Short mmCIF file of C-alpha atoms in Angstrom, two decimals:
data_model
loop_
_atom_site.label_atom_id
_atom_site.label_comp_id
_atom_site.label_asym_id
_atom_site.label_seq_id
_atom_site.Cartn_x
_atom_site.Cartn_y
_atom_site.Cartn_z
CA UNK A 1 -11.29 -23.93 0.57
CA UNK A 2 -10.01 -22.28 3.72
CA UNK A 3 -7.40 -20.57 3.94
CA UNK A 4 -4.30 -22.49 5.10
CA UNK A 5 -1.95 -20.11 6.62
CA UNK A 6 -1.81 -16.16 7.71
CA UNK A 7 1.42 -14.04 6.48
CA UNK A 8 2.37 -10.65 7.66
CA UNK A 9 3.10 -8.16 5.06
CA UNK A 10 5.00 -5.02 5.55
CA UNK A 11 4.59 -2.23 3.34
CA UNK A 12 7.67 0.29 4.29
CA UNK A 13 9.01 3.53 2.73
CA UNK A 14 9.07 7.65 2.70
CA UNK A 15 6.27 9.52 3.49
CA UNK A 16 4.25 10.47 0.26
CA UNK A 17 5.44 7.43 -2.42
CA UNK A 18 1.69 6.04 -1.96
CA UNK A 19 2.69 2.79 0.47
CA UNK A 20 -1.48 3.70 1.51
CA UNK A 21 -2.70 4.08 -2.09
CA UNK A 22 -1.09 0.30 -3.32
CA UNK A 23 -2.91 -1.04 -0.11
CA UNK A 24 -6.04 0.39 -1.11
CA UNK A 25 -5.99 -0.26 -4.43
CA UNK A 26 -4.96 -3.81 -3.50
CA UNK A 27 -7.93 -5.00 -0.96
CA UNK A 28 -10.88 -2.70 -1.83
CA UNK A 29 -9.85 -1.76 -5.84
CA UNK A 30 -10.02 2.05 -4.51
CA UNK A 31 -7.73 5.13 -5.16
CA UNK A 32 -8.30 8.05 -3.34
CA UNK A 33 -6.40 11.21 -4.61
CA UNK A 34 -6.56 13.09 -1.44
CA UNK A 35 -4.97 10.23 1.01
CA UNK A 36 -4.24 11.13 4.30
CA UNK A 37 -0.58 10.36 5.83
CA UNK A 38 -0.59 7.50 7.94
CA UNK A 39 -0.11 8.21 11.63
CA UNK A 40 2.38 5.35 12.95
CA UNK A 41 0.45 2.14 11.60
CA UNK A 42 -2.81 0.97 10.00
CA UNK A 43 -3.36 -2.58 9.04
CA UNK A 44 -5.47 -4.45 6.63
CA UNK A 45 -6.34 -8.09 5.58
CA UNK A 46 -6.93 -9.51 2.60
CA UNK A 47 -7.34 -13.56 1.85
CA UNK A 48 -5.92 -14.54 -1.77
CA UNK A 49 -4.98 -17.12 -3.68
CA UNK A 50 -2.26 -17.83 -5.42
CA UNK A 51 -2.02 -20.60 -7.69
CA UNK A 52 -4.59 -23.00 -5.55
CA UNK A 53 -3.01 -21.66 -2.40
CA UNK A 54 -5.05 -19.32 -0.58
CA UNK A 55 -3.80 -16.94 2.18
CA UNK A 56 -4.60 -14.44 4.59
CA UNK A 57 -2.54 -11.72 4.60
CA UNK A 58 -2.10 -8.92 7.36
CA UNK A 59 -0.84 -5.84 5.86
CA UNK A 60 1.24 -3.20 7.68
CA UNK A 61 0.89 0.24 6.91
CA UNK A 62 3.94 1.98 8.40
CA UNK A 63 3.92 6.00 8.29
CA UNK A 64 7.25 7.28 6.41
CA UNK A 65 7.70 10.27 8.64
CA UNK A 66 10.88 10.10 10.49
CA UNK A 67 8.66 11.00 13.74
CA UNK A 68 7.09 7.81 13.76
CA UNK A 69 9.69 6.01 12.93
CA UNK A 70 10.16 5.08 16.85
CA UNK A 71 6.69 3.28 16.89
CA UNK A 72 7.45 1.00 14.10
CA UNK A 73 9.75 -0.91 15.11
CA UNK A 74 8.13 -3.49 16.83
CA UNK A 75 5.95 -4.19 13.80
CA UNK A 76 8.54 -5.55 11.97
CA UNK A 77 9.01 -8.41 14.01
CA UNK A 78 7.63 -12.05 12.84
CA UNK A 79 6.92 -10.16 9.09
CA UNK A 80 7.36 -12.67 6.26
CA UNK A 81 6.83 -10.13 3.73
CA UNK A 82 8.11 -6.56 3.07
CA UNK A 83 7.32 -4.65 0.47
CA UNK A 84 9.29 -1.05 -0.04
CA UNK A 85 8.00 1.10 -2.22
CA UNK A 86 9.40 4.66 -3.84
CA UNK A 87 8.06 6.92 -6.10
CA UNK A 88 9.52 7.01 -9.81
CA UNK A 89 8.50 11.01 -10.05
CA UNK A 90 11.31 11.92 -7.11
CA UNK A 91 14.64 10.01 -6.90
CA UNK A 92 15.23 10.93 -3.59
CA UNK A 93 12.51 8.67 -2.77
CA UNK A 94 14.89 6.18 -4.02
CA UNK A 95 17.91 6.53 -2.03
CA UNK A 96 16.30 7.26 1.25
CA UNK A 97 15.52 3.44 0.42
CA UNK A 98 18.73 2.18 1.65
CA UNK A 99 17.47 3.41 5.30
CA UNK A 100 14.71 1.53 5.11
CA UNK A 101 16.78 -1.77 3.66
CA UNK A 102 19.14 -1.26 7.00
CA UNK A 103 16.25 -1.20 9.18
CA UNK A 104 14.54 -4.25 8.03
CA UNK A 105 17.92 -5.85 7.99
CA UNK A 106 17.93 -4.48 12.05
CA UNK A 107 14.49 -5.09 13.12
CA UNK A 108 13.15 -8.25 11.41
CA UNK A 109 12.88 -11.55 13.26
CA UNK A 110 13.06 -13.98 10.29
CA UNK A 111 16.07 -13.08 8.13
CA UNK A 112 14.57 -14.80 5.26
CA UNK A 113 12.02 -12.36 5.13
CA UNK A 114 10.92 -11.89 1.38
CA UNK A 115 11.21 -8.40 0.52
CA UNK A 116 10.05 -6.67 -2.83
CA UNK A 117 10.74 -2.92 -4.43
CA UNK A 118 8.19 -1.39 -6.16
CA UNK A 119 8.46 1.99 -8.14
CA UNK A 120 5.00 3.19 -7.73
CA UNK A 121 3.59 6.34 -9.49
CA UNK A 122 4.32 5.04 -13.14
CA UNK A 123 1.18 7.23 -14.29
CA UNK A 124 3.34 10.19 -13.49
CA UNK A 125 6.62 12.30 -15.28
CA UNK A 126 9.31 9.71 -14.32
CA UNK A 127 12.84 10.74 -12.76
CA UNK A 128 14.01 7.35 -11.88
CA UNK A 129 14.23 5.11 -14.94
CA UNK A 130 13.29 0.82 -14.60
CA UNK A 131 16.47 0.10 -14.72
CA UNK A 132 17.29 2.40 -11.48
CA UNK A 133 15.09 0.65 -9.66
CA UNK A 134 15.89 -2.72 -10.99
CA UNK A 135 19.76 -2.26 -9.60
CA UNK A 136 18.82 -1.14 -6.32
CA UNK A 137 16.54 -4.56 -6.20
CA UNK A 138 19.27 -7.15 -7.34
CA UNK A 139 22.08 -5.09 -4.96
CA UNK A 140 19.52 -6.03 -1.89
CA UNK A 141 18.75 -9.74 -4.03
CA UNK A 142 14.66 -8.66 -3.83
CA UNK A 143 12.24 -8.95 -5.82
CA UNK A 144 11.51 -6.10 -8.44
CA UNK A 145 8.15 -4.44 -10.10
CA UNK A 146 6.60 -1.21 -10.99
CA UNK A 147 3.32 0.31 -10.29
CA UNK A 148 0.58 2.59 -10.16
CA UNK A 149 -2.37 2.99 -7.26
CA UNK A 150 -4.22 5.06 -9.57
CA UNK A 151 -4.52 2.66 -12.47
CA UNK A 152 -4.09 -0.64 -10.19
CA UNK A 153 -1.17 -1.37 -12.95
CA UNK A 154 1.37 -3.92 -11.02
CA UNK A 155 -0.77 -3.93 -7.99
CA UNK A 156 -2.12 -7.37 -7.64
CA UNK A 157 1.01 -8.79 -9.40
CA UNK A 158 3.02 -7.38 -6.75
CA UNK A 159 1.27 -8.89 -3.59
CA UNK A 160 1.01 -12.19 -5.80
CA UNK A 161 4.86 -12.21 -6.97
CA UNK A 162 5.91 -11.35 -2.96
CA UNK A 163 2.91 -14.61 -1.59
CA UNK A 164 4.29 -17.04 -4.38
CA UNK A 165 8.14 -16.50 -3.58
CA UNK A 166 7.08 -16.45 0.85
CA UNK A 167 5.23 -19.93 -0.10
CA UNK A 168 8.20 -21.21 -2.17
CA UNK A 169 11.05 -20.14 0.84
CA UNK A 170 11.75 -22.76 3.23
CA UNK A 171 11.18 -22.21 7.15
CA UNK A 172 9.94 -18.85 6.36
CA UNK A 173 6.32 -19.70 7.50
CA UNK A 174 4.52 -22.22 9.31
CA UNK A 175 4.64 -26.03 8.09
CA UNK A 176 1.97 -28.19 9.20
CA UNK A 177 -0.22 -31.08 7.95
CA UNK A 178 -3.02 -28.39 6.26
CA UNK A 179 -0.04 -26.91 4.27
CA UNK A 180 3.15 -29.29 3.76
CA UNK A 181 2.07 -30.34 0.55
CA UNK A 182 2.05 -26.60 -1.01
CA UNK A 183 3.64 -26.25 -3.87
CA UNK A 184 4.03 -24.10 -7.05
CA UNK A 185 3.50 -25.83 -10.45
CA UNK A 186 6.23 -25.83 -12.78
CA UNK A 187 4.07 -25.15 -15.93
CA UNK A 188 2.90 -21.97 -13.76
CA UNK A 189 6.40 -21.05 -12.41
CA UNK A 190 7.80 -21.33 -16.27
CA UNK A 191 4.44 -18.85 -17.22
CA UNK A 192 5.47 -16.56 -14.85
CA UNK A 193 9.10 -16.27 -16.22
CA UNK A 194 8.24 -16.18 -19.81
CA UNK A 195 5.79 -12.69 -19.07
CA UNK A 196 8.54 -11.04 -16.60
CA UNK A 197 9.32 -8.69 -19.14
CA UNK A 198 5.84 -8.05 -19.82
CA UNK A 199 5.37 -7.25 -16.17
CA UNK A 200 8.38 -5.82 -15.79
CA UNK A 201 9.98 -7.58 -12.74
CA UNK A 202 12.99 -8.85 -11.83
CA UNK A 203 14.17 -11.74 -9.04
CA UNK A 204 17.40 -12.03 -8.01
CA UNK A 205 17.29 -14.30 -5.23
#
């Protein structure tokens, strides 16, 4: 089956919470303990599926150092997909999230841009408890999970949880005879609900 549409996936944050880590782990199963910071903006694809739909998504790599901020900005336009990320091990990782809420909110071109908060690090000493992380994500009405790059724990769930709830929002991305007809089973939407406390994520919207 090809795939039937292409979504654009930003992955936002500070500098240091491992935005580069989840993308590796996600699309080559990697973690590299000595990862470079990113210098204004990689990008990587992926194609998944997600139940019978398969996608190709264009991830966006944005650096977290104020610096760059300036050469980010265009990226966020057209995105149907963020995904901020902090780091459970430093709370200030955390609040500096709000500044990255208020420039989504500024820059993006679709305002029903998905958008999903991930506590990454779980391996680590945690300073910012679940349920931290879980108010900041229903105060913003995203999505909610927790993570770790180095085990790949929440990784995949993540980019499937933030494709699944893109698919299911209306006008968000491109309609057209190939994908119309897309939709998310019940049975598979009422799976999903039943293990969110397994998985340990929360939707609001």
């Amino acid at each position: 089956m090809d795939y039937v549409t292409t979504l654009k996936i930003l992955v936002i944050g500070e500098s240091g919470v491992g935005k580069s880590s989840i993308i590796l782990a996600f699309t080559t199963g990697d973690y590299n303990t000595a990862f470079p910071a990113t210098i204004g903006v990689d990008y990587k694809m992926k194609v998944m599926e997600v139940n019978g739909v398969k996608v190709k998504l264009g991830i966006w790599d944005t650096a977290g150092q104020e610096r760059y901020r300036t050469l980010t900005s265009s990226f966020y336009r057209d995105a149907h997909g963020a995904i901020l990320v902090y780091d459970v091990s430093e709370p200030k990782s955390l609040a500096k999230l709000q500044e990255w809420v208020e420039e989504l909110q500024v820059y993006s071109t679709k305002k029903n841009i998905v958008s999903l908060v991930v506590g990454n690090k779980i391996d680590k000493p945690r300073a910012v408890t679940r349920a931290q992380g879980q108010e900041f994500a229903q105060k913003h009405r995203m999505l909610f999970i927790e993570s770790s790059a180095k085990t790949k724990e929440g990784i995949e769930l993540a980019f499937e949880e933030l494709v699944q709830k893109i698919i299911e929002t209306p006008g968000l991305w491109e309609t057209g005879p190939t994908n119309s007809n897309i939709r998310i089973g019940d049975s598979e939407e009422a799976r999903r609900q039943q293990q969110s406390s397994c998985y340990d994520y929360t939707c609001t919207i």
